[in-house]
Short mmCIF file of C-alpha atoms and ligand atoms in Angstrom, two decimals:
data_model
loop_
_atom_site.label_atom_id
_atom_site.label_comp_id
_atom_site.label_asym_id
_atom_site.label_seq_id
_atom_site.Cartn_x
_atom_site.Cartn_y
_atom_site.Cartn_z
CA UNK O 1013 16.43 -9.51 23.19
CA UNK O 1014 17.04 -6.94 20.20
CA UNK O 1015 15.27 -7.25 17.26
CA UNK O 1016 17.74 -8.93 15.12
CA UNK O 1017 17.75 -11.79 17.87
CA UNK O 1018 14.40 -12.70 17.36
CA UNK O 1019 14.52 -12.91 13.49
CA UNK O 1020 17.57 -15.47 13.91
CA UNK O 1021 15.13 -17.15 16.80
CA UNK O 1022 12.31 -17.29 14.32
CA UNK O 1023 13.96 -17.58 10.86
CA UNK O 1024 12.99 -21.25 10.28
CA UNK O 1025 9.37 -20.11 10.82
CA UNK O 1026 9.74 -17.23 8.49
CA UNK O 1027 11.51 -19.46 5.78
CA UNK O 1028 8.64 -21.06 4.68
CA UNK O 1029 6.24 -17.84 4.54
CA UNK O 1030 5.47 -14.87 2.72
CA UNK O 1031 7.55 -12.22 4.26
CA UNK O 1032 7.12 -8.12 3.94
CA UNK O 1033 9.96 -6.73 5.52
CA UNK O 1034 9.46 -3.17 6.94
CA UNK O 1035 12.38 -0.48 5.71
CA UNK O 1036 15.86 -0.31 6.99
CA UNK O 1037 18.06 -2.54 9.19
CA UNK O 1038 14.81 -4.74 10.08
CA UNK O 1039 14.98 -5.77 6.09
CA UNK O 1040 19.14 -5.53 6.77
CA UNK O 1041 18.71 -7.64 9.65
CA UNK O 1042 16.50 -10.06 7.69
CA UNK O 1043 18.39 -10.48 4.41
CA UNK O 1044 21.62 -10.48 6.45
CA UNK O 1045 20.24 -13.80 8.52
CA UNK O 1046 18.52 -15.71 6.12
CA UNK O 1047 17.86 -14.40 2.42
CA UNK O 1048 14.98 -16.46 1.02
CA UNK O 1049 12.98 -15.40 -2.44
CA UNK O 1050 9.77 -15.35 -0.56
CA UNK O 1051 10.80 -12.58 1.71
CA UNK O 1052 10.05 -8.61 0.08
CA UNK O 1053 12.48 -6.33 1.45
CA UNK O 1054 11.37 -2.63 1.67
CA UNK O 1055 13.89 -0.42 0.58
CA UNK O 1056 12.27 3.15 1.42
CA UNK O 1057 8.70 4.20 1.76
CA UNK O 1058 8.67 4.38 5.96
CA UNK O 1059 5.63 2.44 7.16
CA UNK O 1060 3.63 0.74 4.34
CA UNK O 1061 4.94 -3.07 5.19
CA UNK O 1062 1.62 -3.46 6.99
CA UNK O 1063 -0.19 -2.63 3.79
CA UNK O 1064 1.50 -4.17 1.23
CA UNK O 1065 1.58 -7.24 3.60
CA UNK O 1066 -2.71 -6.48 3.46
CA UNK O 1067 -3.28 -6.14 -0.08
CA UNK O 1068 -0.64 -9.14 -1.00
CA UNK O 1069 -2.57 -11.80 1.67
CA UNK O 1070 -6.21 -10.70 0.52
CA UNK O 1071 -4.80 -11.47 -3.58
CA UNK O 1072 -3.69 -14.65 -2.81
CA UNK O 1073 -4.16 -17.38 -0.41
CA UNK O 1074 -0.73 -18.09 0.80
CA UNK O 1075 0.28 -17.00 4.46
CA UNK O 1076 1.58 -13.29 4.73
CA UNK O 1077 3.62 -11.93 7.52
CA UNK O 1078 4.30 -8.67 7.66
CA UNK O 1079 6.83 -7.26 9.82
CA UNK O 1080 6.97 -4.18 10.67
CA UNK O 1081 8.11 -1.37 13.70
CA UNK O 1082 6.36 0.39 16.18
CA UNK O 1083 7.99 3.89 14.60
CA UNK O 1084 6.32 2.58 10.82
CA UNK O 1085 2.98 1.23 12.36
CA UNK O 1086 2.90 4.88 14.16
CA UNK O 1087 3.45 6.72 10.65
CA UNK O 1088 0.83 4.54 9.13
CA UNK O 1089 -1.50 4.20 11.80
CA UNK O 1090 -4.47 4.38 9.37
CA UNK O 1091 -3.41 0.97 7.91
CA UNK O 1092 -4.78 -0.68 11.44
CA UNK O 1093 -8.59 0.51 10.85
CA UNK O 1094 -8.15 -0.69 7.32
CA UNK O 1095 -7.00 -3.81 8.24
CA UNK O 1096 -9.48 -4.57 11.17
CA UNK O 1097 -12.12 -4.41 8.78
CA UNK O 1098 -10.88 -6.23 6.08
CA UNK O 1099 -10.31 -9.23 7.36
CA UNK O 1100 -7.88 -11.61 5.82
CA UNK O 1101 -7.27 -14.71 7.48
CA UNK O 1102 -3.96 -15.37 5.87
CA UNK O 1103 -2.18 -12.43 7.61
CA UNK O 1104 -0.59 -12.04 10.41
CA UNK O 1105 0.69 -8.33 11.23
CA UNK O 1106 3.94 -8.33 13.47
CA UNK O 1107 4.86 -5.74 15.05
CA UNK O 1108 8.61 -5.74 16.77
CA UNK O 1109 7.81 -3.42 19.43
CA UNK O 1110 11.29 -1.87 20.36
CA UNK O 1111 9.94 1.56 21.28
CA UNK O 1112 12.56 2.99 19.10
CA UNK O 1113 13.03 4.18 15.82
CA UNK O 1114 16.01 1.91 15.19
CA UNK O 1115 16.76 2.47 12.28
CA UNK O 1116 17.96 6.02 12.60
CA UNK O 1117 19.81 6.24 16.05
CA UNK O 1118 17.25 4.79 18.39
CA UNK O 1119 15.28 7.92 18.98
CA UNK O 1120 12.86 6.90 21.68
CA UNK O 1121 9.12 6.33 19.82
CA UNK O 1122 5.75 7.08 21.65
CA UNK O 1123 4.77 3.27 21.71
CA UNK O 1124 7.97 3.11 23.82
CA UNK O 1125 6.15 5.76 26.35
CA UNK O 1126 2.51 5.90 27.01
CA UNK O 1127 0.95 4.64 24.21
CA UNK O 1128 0.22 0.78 23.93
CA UNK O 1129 0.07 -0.15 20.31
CA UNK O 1130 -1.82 -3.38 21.13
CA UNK O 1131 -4.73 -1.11 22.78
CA UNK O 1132 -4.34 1.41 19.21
CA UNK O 1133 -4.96 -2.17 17.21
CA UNK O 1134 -7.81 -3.18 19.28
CA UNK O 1135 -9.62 0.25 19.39
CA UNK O 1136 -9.56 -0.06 15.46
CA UNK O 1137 -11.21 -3.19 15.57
CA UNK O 1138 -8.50 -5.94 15.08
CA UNK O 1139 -9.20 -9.39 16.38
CA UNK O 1140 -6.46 -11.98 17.97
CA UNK O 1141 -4.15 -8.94 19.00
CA UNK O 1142 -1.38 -10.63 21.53
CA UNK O 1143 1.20 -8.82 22.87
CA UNK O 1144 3.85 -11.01 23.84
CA UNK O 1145 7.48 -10.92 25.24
CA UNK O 1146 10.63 -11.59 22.75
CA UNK O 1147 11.35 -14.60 24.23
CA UNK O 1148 7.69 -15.67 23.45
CA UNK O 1149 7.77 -14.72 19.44
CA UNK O 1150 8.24 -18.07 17.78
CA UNK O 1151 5.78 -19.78 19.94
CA UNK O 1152 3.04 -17.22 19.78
CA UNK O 1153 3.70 -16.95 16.17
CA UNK O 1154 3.87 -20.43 14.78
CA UNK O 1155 0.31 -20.11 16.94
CA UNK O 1156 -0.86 -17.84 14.75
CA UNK O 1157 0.09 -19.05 11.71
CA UNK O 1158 -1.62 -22.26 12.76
CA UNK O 1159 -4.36 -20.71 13.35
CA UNK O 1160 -5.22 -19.95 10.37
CA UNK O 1161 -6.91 -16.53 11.54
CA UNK O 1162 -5.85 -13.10 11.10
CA UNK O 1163 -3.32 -11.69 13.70
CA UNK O 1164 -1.70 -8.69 14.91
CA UNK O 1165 1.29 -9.31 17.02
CA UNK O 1166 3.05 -6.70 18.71
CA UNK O 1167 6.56 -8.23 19.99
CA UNK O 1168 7.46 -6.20 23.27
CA UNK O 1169 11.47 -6.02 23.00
CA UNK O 1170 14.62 -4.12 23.53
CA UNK O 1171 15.72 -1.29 21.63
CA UNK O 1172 19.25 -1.81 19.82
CA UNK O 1173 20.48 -3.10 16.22
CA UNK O 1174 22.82 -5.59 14.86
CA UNK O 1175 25.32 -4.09 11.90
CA UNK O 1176 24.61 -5.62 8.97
CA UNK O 1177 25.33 -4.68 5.27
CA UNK O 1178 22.94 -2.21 3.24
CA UNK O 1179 21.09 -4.18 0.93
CA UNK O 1180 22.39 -4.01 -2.93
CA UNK O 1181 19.92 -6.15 -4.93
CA UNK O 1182 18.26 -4.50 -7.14
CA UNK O 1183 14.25 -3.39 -6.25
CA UNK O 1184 13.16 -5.23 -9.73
CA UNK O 1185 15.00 -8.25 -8.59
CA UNK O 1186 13.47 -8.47 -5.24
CA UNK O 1187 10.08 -7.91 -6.26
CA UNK O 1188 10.45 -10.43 -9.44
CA UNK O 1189 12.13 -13.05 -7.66
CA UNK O 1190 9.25 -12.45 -4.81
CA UNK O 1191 6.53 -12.65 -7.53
CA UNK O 1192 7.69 -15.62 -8.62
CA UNK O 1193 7.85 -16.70 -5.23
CA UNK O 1194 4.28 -16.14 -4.39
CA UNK O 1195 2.96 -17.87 -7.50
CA UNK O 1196 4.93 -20.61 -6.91
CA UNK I 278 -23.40 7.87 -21.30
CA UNK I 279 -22.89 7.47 -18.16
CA UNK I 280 -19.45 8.16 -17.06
CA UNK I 281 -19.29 5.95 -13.64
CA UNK I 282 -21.00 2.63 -15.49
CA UNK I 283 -18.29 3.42 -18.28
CA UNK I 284 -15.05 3.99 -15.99
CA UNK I 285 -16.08 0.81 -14.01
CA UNK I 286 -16.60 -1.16 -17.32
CA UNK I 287 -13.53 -0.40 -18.41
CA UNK I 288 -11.52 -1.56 -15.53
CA UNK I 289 -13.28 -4.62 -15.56
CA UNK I 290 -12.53 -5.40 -18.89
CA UNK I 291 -9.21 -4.98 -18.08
CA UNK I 292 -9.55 -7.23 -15.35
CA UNK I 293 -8.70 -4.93 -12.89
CA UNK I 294 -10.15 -6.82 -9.70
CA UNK I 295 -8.53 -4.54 -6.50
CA UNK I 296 -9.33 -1.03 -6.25
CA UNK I 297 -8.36 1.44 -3.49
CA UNK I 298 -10.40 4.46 -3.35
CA UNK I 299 -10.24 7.93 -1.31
CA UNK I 300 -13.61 9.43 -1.69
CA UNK I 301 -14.11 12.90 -3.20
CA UNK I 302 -17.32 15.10 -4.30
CA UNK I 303 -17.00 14.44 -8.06
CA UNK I 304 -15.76 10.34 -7.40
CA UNK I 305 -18.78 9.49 -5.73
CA UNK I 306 -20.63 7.78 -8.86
CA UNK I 307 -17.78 5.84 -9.79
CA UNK I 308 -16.57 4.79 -6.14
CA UNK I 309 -20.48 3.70 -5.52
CA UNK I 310 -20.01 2.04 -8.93
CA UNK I 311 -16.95 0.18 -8.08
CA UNK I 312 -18.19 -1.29 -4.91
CA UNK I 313 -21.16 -2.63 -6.62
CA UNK I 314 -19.06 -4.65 -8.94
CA UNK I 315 -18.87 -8.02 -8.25
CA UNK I 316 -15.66 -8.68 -9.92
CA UNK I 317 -13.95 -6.01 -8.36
CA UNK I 318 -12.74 -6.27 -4.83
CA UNK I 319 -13.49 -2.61 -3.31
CA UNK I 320 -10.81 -1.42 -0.17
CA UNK I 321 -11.31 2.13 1.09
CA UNK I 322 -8.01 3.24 2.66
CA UNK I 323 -7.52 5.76 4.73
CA UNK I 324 -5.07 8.13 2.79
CA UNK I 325 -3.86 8.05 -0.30
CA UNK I 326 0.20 6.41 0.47
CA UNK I 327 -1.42 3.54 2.38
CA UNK I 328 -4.00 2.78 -0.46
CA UNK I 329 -0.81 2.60 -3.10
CA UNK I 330 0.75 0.13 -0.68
CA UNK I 331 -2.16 -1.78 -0.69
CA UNK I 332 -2.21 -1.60 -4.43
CA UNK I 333 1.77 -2.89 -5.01
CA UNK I 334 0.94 -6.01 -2.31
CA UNK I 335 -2.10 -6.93 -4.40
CA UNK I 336 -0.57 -6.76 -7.75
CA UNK I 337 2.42 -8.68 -6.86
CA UNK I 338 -0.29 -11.38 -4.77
CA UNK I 339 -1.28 -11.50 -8.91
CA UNK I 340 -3.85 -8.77 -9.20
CA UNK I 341 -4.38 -5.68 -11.10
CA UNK I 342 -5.30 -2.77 -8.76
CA UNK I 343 -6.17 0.78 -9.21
CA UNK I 344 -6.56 3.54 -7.15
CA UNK I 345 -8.76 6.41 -7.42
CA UNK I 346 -8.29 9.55 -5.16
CA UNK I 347 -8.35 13.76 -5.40
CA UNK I 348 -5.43 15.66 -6.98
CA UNK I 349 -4.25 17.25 -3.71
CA UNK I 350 -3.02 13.68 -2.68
CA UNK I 351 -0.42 14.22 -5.41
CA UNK I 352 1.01 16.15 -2.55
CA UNK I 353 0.83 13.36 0.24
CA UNK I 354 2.14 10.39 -2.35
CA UNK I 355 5.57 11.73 -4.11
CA UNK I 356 7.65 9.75 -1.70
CA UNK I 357 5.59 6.33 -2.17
CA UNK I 358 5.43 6.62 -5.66
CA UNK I 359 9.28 7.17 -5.82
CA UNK I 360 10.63 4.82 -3.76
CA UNK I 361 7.75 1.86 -3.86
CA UNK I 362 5.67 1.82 -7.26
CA UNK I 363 8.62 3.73 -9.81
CA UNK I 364 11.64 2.19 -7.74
CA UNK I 365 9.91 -1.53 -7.80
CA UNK I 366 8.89 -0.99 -11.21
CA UNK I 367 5.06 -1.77 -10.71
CA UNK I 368 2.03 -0.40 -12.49
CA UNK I 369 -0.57 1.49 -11.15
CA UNK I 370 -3.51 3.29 -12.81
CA UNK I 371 -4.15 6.69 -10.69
CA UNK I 372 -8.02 7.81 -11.27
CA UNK I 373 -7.64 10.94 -9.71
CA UNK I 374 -10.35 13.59 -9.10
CA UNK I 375 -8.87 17.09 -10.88
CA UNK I 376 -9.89 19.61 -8.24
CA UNK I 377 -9.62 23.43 -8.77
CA UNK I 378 -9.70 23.07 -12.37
CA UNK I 379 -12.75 25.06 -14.54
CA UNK I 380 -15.82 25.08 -12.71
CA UNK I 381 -14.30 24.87 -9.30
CA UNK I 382 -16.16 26.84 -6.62
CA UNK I 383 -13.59 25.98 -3.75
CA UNK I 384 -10.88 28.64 -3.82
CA UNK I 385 -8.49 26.49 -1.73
CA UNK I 386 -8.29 23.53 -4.78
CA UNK I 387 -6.99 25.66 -6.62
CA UNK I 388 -3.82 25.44 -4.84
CA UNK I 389 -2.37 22.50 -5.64
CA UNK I 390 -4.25 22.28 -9.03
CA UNK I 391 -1.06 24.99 -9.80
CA UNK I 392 1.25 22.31 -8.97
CA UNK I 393 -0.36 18.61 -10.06
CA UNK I 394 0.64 18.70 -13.52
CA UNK I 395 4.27 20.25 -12.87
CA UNK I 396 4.51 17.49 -10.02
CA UNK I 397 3.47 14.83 -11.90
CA UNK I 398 5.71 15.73 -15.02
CA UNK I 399 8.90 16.18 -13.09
CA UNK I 400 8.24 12.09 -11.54
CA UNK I 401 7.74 11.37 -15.24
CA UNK I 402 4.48 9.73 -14.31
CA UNK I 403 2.38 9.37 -17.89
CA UNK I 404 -0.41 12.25 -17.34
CA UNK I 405 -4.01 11.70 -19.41
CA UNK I 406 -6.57 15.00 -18.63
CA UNK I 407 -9.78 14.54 -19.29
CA UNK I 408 -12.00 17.34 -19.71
CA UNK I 409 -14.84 16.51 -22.27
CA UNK I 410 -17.09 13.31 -21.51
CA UNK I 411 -16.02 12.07 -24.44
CA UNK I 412 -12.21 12.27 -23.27
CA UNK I 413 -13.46 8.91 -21.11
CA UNK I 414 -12.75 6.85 -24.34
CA UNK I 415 -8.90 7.01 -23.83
CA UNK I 416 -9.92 5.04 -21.14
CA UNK I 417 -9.31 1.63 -22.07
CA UNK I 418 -6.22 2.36 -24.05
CA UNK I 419 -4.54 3.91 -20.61
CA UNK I 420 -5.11 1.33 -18.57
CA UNK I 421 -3.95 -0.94 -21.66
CA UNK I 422 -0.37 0.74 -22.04
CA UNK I 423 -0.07 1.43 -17.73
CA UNK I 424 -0.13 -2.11 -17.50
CA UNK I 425 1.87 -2.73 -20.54
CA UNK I 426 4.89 -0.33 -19.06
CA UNK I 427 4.15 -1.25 -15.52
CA UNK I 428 4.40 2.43 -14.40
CA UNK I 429 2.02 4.74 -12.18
CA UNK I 430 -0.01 6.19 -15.34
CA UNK I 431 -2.47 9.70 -13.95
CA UNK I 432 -5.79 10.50 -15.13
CA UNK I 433 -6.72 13.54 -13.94
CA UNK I 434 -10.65 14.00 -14.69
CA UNK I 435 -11.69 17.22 -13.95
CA UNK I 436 -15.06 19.10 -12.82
CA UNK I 437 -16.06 19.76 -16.66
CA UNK I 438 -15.42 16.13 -16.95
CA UNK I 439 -17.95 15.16 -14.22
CA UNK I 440 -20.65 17.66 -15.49
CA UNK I 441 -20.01 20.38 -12.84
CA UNK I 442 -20.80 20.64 -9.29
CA UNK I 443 -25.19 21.39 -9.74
CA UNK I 444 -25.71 23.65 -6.64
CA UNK I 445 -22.63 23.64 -4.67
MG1 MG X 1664 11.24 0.44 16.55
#
């Protein structure tokens, strides 16, 4: 499965959660399947889904997924230690695991070679890290949000991308509709 | 006065409750101060674009962060504060530790000291300098108007500010 398969495979999970949407055609993908005010859609700023998804689920109590890339998580790879030991038991990380950097041609990533970003996650200290297949993401997911214990998920799945329109909302009106959203 | 107790007063009373911090020399007082608080919920991040990414999920979970870090992370942020906190249109107080200013022994610092204020101005990002003790007063009223214009608002405190280095 590609990436924008499993978002229409787990959209009705997604639907009803706080969603930070990593940059580029993941946030495409996303708005393109199923637009919803509680889902944040990052429009530049490569790699800080994981920690905007951290500070928004340790504000509020509301369930916060993050979803994010294994070429972001590897730009931000400081975000892991930070999360690890700031627990917050409302989050779940997700991280679609492609081994690409999708979003600009599918230039192969290091996560896609030797290094296992599951293994980076534990070494920093992150509890309930599962690495699962694509065909395993709404399961292992609705798991986690059931939980109710912080996650990091790192979806193992093929590289490729579905063509989708640029997004033309307007930042203020995503993140004000979203706010609104959360305090809901 | 003590400057710390005074900068951690302040952002309480403005009911800032999520701070960020990147540690430097001259921040140590009022990082130490700031995790002492009990209303304030301290998160160290490990550089400076991650801790402002922190900062724009916890204001729009409903809280008022702040981040305090050392000028040459100016340097590291442009992109972040372009394209998350200006483009989303989301405040964010910037406590920032004015290295290679007066009273800098550190010859290095003094490199992108040149170029903080010029890099601040041309991303239009508000710029307070304080250089007297008393310059801390302004305080309150910047973190007053940031959140009032919900922009990234700098406060560049400097070495004179924080009483010199002693023996370094
Ligand atoms: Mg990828």
């Amino acid at each position: 499965m590609i990436r924008s398969e499993i978002l229409k495979d787990i959209a009705p999970i997604l639907r009803d959660q706080l969603v930070v949407c990593n940059i580029g055609i993941p946030s495409q993908e996303l708005h393109a399947i199923d637009d919803q005010p509680t889902n944040f859609y990052m429009l530049g700023t490569m790699g800080l889904a994981s920690s905007i998804g951290l500070g928004l689920a340790l504000a509020q109590p509301k369930t916060v997924i993050a979803i994010d890339g294994d070429g972001s998580v590897l730009t931000n790879m400081g975000s892991l230690p930070t999360i690890a030991n700031n627990v917050a038991d409302n989050y779940i990380l997700m991280i679609i695991d492609n081994g690409s950097y999708g979003s600009t041609g599918d230039q192969p990533t290091y996560a896609g070679k030797k290094t296992s970003l599951a293994k980076v996650a534990e070494a920093c200290g992150c509890e309930n890290v599962i690495e699962c297949r694509d065909v395993d993401t709404g399961e292992v997911l609705q798991k986690a949000i059931d939980s109710g214990k912080m996650h990091v998920l790192v979806v193992k799945c093929d590289s490729g991308n579905a063509k989708m329109p640029v997004i033309t909302m307007d930042p203020v009106v995503i993140r004000d509709r979203f706010m609104k959203a959360v305090s809901a | 006065m003590n400057i710390d107790k005074k900068i951690a007063d302040d952002l309480v009373a403005n009911d800032i409750s999520f701070v960020t911090t990147v540690p430097c020399k001259q921040l140590a007082g009022v990082i130490e101060e700031v995790e002492a608080r009990d209303e304030i919920f301290h998160i160290p991040s490990n550089k400076e674009d991650e801790g402002m990414g922190l900062c724009a999920g916890a204001w729009m979970g409903g809280k008022r962060p702040a981040i305090i870090m050392q000028n040459t992370a100016i340097g590291v942020t442009i992109n972040t504060l372009a394209t998350l906190i200006q483009y989303y249109r989301m405040p964010l107080p910037m406590l920032i530790s004015y290295r290679g200013e007066l009273r800098e022994p550190v010859a290095c610092q003094v490199e992108m000291a040149v170029h903080t204020k010029a890099l601040l101005a041309q991303m239009n990002i508000p710029t307070y300098h304080f250089h007297k003790q008393s310059d801390v007063e302004e305080l309150d009223m910047i973190l007053k108007y940031t959140f009032m214009c919900n922009k990234p608002v700098a406060i560049l405190t400097d070495a004179n500010f924080w009483g010199g280095y002693g023996d370094q």
